[in-house]
Tab-separated table of C-alpha atoms and ligand atoms in Angstrom:
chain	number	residue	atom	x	y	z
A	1	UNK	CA	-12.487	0.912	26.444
A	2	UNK	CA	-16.114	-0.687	26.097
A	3	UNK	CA	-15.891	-2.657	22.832
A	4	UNK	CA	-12.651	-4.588	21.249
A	5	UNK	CA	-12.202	-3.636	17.459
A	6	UNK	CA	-11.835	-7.786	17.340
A	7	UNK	CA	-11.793	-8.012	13.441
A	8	UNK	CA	-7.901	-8.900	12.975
A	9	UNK	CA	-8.673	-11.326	15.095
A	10	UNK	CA	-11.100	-12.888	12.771
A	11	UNK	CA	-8.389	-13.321	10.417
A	12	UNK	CA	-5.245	-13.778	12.105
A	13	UNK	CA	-5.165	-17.460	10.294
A	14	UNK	CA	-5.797	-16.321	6.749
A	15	UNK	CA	-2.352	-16.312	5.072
A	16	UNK	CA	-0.400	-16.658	7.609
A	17	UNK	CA	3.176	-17.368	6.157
A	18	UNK	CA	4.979	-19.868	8.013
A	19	UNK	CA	8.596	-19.050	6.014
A	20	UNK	CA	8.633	-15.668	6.314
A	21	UNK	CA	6.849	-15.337	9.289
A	22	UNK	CA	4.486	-12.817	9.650
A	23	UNK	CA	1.582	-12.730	6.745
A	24	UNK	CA	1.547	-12.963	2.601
A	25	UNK	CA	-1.376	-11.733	1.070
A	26	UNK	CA	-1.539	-10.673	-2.452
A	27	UNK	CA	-3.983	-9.437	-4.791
A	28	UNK	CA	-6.262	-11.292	-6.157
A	29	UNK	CA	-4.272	-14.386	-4.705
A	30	UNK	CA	-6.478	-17.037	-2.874
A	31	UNK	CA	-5.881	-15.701	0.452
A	32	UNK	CA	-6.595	-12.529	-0.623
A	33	UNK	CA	-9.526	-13.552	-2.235
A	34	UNK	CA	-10.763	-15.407	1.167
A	35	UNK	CA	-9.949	-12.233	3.141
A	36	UNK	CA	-12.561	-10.261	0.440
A	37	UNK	CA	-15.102	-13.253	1.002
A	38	UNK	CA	-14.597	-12.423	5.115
A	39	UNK	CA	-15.195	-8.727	4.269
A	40	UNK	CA	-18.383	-9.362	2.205
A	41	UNK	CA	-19.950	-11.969	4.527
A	42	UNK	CA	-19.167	-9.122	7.668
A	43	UNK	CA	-20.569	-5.800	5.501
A	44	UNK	CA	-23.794	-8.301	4.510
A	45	UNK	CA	-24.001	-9.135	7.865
A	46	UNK	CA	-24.280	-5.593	8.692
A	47	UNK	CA	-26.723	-4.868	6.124
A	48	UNK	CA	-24.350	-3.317	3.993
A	49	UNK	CA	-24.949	-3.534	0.024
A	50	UNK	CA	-21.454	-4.850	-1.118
A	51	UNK	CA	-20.394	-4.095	-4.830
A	52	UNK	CA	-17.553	-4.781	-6.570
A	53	UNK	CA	-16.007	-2.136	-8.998
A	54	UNK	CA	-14.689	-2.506	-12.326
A	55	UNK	CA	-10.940	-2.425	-10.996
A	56	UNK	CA	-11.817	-4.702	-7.983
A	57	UNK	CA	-12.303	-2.434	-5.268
A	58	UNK	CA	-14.422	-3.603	-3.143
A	59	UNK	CA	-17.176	-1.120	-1.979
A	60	UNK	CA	-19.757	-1.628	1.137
A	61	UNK	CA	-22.537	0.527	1.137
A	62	UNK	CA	-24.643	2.090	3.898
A	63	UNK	CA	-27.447	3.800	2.251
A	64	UNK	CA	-27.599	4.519	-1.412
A	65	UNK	CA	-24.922	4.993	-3.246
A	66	UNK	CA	-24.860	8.327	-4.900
A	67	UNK	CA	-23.073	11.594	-5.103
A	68	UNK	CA	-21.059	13.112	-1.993
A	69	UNK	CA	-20.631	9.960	-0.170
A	70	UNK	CA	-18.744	9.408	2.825
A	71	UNK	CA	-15.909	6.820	2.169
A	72	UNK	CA	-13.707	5.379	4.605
A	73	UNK	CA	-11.323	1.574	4.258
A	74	UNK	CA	-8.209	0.359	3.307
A	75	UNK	CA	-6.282	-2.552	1.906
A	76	UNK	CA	-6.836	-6.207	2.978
A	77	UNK	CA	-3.171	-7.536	1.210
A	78	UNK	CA	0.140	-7.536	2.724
A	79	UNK	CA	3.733	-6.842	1.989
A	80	UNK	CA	5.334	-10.376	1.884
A	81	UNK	CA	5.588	-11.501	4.853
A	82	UNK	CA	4.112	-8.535	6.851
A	83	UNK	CA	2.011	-7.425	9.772
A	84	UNK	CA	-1.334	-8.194	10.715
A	85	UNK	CA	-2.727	-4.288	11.309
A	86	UNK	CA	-0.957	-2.447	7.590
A	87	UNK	CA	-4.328	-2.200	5.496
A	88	UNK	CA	-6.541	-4.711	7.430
A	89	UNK	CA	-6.568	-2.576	10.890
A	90	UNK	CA	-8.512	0.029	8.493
A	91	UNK	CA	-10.637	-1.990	7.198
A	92	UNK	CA	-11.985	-3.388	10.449
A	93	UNK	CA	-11.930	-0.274	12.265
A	94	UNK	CA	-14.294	1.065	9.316
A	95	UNK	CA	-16.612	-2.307	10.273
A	96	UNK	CA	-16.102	-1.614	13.939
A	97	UNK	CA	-17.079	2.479	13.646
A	98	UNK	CA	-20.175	1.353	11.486
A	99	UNK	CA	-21.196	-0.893	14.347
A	100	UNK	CA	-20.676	1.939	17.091
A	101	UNK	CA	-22.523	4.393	14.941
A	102	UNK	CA	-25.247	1.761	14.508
A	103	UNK	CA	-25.444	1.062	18.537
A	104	UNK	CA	-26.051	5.086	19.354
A	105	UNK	CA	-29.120	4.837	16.460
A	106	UNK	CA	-27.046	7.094	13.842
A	107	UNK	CA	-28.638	7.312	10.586
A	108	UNK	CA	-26.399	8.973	7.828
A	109	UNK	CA	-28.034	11.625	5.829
A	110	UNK	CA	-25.325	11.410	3.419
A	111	UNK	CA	-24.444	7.566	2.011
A	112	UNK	CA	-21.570	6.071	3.697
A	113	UNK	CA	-19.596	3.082	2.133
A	114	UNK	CA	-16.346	0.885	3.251
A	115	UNK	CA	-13.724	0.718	0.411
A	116	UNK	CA	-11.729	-2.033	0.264
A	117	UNK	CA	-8.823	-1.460	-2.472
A	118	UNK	CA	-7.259	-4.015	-4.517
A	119	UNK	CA	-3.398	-4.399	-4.215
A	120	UNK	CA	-2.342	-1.856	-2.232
A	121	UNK	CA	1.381	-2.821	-1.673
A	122	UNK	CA	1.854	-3.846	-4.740
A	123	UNK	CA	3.611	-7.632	-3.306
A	124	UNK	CA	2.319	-9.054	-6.620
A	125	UNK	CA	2.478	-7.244	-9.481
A	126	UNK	CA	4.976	-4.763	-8.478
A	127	UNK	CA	2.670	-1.291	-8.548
A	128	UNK	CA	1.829	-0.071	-5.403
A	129	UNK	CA	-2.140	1.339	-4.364
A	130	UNK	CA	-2.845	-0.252	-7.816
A	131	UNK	CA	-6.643	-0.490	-6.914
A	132	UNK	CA	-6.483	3.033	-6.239
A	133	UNK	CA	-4.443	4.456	-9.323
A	134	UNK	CA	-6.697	2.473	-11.831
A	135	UNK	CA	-9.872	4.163	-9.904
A	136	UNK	CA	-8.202	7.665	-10.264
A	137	UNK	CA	-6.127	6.973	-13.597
A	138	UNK	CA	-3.273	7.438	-12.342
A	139	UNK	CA	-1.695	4.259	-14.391
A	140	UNK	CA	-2.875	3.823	-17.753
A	141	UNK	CA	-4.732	0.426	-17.761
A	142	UNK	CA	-2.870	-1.217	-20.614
A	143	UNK	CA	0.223	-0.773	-18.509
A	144	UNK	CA	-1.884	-2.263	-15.588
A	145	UNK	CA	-3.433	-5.117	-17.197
A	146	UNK	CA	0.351	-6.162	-18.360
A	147	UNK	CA	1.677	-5.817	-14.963
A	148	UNK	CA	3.458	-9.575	-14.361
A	149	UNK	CA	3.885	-11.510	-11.025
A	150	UNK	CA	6.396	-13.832	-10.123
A	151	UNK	CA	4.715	-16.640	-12.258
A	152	UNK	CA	4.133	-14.955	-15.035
A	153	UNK	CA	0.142	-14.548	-14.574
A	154	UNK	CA	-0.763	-11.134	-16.063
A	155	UNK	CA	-3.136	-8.731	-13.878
A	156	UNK	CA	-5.588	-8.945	-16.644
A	157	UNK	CA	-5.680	-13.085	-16.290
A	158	UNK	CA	-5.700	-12.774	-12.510
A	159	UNK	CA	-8.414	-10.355	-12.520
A	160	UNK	CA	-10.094	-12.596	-15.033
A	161	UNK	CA	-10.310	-15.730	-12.995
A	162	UNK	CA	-11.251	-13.544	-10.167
A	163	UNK	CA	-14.242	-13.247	-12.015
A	164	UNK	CA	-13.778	-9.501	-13.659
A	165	UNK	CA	-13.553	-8.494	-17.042
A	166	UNK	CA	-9.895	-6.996	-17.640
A	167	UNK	CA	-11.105	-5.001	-20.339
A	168	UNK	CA	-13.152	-2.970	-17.606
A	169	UNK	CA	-9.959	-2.243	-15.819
A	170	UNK	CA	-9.110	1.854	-16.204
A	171	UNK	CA	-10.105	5.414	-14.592
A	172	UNK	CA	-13.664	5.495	-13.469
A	173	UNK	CA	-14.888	8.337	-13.094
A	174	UNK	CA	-18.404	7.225	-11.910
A	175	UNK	CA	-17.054	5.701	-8.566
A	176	UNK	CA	-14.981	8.466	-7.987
A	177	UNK	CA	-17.602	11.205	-8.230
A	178	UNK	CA	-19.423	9.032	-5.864
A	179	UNK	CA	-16.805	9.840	-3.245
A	180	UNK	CA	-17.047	13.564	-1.293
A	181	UNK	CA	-14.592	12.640	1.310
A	182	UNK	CA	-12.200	9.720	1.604
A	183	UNK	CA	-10.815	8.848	5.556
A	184	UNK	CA	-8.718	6.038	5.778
A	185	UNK	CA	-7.205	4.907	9.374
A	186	UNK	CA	-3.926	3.317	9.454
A	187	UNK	CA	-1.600	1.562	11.672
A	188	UNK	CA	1.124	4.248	12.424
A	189	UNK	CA	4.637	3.313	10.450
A	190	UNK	CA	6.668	5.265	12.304
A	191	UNK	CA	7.414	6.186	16.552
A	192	UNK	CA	5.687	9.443	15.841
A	193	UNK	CA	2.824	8.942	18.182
A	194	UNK	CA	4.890	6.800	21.202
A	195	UNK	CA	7.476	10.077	20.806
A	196	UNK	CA	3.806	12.381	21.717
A	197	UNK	CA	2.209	10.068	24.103
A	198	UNK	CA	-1.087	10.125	22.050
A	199	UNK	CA	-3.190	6.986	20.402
A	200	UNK	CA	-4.765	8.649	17.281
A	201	UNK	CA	-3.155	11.407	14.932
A	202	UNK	CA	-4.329	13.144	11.872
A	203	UNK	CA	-1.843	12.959	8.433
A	204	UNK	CA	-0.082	15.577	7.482
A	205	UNK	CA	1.827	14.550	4.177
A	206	UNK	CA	3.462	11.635	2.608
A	207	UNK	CA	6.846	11.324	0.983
A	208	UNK	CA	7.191	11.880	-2.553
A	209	UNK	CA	8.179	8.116	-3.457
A	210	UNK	CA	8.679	5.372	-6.354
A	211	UNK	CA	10.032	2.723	-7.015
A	212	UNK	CA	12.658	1.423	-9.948
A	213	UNK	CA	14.007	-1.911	-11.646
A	214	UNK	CA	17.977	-2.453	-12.105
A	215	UNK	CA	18.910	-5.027	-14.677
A	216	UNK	CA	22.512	-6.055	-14.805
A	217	UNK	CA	23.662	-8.071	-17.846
A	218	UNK	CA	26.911	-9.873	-17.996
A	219	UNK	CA	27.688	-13.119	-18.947
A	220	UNK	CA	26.222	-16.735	-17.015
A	221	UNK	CA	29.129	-18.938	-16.459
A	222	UNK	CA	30.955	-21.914	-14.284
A	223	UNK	CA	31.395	-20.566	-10.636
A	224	UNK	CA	34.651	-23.115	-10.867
A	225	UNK	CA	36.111	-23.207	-14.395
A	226	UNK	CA	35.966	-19.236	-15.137
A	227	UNK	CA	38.791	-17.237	-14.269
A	228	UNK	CA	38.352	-14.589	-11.911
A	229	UNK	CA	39.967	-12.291	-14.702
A	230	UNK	CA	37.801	-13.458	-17.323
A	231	UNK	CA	34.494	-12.780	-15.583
A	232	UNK	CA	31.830	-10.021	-16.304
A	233	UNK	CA	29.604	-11.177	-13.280
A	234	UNK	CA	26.140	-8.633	-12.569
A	235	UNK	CA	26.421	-9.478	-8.905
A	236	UNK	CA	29.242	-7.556	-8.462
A	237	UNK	CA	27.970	-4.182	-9.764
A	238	UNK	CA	24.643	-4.962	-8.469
A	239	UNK	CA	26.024	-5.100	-4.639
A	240	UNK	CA	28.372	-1.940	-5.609
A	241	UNK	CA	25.051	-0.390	-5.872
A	242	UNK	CA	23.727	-1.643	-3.215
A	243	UNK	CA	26.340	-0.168	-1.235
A	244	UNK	CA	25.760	3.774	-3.351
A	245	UNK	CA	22.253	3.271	-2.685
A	246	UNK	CA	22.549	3.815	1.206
A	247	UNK	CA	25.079	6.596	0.224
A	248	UNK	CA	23.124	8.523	-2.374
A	249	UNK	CA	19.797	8.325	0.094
A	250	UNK	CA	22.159	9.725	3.325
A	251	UNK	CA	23.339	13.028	1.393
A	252	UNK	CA	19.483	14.048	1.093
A	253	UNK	CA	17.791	14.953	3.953
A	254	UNK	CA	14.984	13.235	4.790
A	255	UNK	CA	15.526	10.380	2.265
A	256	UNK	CA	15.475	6.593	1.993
A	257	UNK	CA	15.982	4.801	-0.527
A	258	UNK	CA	16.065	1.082	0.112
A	259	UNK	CA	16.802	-2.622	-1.971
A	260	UNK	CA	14.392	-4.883	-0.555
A	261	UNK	CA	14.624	-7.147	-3.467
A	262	UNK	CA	17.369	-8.826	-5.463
A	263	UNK	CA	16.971	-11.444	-7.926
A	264	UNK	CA	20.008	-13.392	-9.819
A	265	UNK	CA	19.270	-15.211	-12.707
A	266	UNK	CA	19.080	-18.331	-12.958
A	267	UNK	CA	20.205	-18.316	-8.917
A	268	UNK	CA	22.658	-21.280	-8.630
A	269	UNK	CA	25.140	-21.683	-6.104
A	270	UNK	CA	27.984	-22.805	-8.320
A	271	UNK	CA	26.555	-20.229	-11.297
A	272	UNK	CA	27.729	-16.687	-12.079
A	273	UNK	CA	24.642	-15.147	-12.566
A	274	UNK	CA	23.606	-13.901	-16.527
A	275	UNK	CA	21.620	-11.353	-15.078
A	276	UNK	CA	20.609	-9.819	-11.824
A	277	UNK	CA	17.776	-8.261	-11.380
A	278	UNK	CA	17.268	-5.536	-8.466
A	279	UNK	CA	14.314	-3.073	-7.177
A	280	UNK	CA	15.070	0.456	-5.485
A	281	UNK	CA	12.224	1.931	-3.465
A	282	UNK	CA	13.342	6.041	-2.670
A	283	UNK	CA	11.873	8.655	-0.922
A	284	UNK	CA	12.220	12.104	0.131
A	285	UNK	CA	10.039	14.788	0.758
A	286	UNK	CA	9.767	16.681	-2.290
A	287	UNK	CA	10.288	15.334	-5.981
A	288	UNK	CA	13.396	17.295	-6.534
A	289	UNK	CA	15.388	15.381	-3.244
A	290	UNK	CA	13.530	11.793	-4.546
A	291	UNK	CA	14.887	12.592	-8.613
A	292	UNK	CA	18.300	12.954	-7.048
A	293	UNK	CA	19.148	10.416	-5.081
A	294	UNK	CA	17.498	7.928	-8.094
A	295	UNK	CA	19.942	10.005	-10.621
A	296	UNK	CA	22.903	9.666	-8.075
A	297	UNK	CA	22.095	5.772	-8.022
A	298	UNK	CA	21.441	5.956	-11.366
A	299	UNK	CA	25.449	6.914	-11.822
A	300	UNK	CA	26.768	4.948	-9.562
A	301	UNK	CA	24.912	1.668	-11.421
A	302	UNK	CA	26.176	2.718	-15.015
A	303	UNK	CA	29.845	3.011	-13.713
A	304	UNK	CA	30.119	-0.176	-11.603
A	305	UNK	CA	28.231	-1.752	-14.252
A	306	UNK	CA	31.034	-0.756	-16.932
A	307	UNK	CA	33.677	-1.470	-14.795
A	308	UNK	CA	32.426	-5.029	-14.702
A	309	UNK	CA	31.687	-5.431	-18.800
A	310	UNK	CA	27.514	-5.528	-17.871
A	311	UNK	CA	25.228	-3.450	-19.214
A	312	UNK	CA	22.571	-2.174	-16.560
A	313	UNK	CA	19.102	-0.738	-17.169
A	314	UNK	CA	16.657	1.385	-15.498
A	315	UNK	CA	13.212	1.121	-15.468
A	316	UNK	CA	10.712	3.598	-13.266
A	317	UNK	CA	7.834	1.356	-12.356
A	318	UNK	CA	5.812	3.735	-10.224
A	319	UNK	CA	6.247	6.939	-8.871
A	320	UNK	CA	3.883	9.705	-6.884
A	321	UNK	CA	4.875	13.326	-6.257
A	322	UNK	CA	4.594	14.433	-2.589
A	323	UNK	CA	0.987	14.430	-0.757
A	324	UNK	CA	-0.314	17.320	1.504
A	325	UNK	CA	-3.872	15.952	3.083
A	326	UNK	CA	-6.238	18.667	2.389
A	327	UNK	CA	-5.261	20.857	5.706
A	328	UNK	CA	-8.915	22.080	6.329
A	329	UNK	CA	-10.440	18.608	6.624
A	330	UNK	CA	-6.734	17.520	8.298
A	331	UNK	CA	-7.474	20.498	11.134
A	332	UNK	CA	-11.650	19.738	10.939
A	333	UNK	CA	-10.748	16.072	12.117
A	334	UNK	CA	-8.393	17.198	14.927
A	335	UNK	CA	-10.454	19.363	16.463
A	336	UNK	CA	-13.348	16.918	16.312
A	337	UNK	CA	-10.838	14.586	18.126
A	338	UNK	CA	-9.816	16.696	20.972
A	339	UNK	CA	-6.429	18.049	19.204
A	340	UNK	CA	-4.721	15.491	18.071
A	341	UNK	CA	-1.607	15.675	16.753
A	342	UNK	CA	-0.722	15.797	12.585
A	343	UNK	CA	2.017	13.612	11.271
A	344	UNK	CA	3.717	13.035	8.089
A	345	UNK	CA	4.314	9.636	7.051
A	346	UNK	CA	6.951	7.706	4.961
A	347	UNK	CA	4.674	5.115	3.803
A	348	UNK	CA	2.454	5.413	1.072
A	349	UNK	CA	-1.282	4.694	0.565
A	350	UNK	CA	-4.283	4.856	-0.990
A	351	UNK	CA	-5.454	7.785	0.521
A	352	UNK	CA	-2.187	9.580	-1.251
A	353	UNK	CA	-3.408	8.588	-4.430
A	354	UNK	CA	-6.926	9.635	-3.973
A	355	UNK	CA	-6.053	12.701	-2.229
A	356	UNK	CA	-5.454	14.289	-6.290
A	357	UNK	CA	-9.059	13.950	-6.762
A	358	UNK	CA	-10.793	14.165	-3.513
A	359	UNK	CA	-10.919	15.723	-0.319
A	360	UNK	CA	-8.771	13.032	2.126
A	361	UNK	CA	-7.615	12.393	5.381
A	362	UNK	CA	-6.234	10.047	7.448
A	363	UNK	CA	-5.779	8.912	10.821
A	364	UNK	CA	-3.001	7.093	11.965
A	365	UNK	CA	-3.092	4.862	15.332
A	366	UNK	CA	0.056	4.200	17.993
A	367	UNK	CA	2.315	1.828	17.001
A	368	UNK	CA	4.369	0.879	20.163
A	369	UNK	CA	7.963	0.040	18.072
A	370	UNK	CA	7.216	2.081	15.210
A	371	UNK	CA	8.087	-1.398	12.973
A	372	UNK	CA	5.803	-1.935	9.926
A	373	UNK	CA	6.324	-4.565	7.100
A	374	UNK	CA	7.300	-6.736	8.992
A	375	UNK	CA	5.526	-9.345	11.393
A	376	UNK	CA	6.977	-7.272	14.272
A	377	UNK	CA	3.787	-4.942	13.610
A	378	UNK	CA	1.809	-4.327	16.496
A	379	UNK	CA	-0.505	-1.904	17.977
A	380	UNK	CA	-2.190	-2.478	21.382
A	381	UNK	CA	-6.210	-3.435	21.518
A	382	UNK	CA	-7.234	-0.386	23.501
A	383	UNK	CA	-5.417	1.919	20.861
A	384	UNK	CA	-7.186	-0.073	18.050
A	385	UNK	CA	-10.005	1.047	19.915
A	386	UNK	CA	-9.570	4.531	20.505
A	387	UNK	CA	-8.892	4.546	16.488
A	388	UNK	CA	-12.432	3.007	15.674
A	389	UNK	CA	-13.781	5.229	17.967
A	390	UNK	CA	-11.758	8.484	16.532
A	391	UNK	CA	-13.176	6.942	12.878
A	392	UNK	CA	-16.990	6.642	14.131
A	393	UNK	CA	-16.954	10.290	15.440
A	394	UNK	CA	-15.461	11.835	12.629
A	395	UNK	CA	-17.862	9.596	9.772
A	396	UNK	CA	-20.780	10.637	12.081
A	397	UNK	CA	-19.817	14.593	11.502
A	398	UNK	CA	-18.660	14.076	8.217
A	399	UNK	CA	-22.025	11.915	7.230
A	400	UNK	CA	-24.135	13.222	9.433
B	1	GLV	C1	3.271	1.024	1.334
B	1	GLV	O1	2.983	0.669	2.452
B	1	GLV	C2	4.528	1.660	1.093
B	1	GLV	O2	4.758	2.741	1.634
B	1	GLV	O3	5.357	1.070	0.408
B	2	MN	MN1	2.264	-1.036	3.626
B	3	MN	MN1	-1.149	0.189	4.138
């Protein structure tokens, strides 16, 4: 391959996590924020006009922006403690395809702009593609500017100091009419493309997916001085739960449901917790599979939680229905490419949510374990590459 698509490398030190391993960046945090300073300094540097939209997306024009653009980008934050290529890997192919379309003397008759999105994996404030569903509207921005992280900072005072005005936050409809086809490349997140033999495929579909807040109540008390008999101890029906999760999701096909995240309150050794607080992420292909594994979880919480004396309750903090990628552009890009092959995916991302308003596609690049979120990531430099390259040819047909 004749050029490296040498961006991550640029950042491999920015928020690197040395306790999880791996890297944490959040939105809006201050590595985050350094990563968006890297990605304006490299657009400028390209000549690119880089503007800043009102939910703090971060757009990079190549010509002016107008009507029936050409978008292509991804997400610059991180799951905590994840890979180096999920969201940044699009982002710097997008700079690396602009480059190769600049070296062959391309000149885009329609305007062409890198999106960077805001919060994609929702590690802070709990709402995945955020960026993305306050550009479409597809999360009402009151709800969004409420949306708490771990230290109780609001998105409206972190978008604040970030220098935006939260009262701006919401659907825009100007940005989004500015947008006539959205491409985002991805690290594959699955062994889809190692199973084929093939560097680059097209998407086919994402899982229909959400993800929910359990709250067990019982009652804090001495780990040593409270009878076993006397206890009504969250823990217990939260781990019962943990246990019908993996249940519930195997009796669906195609689902996963998964509890990444459990948090006892107040978290002492020697304490039984007052309350414990636990998030399901579930998937399955259609919304009718997803609904019932969450109500079958939903059960099996109430009646461990009774049979403990807690209380539990159940909060839906995001959900979106299944995607199907527009299958004309999905087969336009293919051919372009030589035939490569479509694949669903189980993750989500911003092109999901954007694919309800515009014509989208992605393109997904070989990842050689098929391990994403988690600093295990990897794909190989001359598949990064071939992506770039896949991402140049299609922008210059799709822009050209
Ligand atoms: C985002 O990567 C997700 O699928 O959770
Ligand atoms: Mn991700
Ligand atoms: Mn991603």
């Amino acid at each position: 391959m004749g050029f490296a698509n040498s961006g991550l490398d640029e950042i491999a030190g920015v928020g690197a996590d040395p306790k999880r391993g791996g890297y944490s960046r959040h939105g809006f945090d201050r590595v985050e924020l350094e990563l968006r300073e890297w990605f304006t300094e490299q657009a400028r540097r390209r000549g690119l006009d880089v503007r800043t939209d009102r939910n703090g997306n971060l757009w990079a024009w190549w010509g002016t922006p107008g009507k029936g653009a050409i978008v292509t980008g991804s997400h610059l934050d991180s799951v905590p403690g994840g890979g180096a290529f999920d969201g940044p890997l699009g982002v710097t192919s997008a700079l690396a395809a602009v480059d190769l379309l600049r070296d062959k003397g391309f000149q885009p008759v329609k305007p062409l702009a890198v999106l960077v999105f805001a919060e994609e994996e929702g590690g802070r404030f709990g709402v995945p593609c955020l960026g993305s569903r306050l550009l479409a509207g597809t999360i009402e921005a009151d709800k969004a500017r409420a949306l708490t992280d771990l230290d109780g900072t609001t998105l409206g005072d972190a978008v604040r100091a970030a220098g935006l005005d939260p009262a701006r936050l919401g659907r825009d409809d100007e940005a989004l009419a500015t947008i006539g086809t959205f491409v985002e490349l991805h690290v594959e997140q699955g062994r889809g493309l190692i199973d084929l033999g093939a560097p680059v495929a097209v998407a086919e579909s994402i899982l229909a997916h959400g993800r929910w807040r359990l709250r067990f109540t019982g009652e804090g008390n001495h780990a040593g001085a409270t009878l076993m008999g006397d206890r009504r101890d969250p823990m217990l029906p939260a781990a019962q739960t943990v246990v019908a999760v993996r249940q519930a999701a195997k009796a669906v096909p195609q689902a996963r449901a998964t509890v990444g995240r459990v948090l006892p309150v107040p978290g002492g050794t020697n304490v039984i917790a007052s309350t414990v607080d636990m998030w399901l992420d579930a998937r399955s292909p259609d919304d009718a599979g997803t609904r019932a594994v969450v109500a079958e979880i939903a059960a099996a919480a109430r009646e461990a939680a009774a049979a403990e004396g807690c209380a539990v309750e159940i909060t839906e903090e995001s959900y979106g229905d299944t995607v199907v990628f527009d299958t004309a552009l999905r087969d336009r890009l293919a051919g372009w490419l030589g035939g490569v092959p479509a694949l669903p995916t189980g993750a989500g991302h911003d092109a999901g949510v954007l694919a309800a308003r515009v014509p989208t596609a992605m393109l997904f690049v070989r990842n050689p374990t098929g391990i994403s979120h988690a600093p295990a990531e990897h794909a190989e430099r001359d598949d990064c590459a071939a992506g770039a390259v896949a991402l140049a040819e299609v922008l210059e047909r799709l822009a050209g």
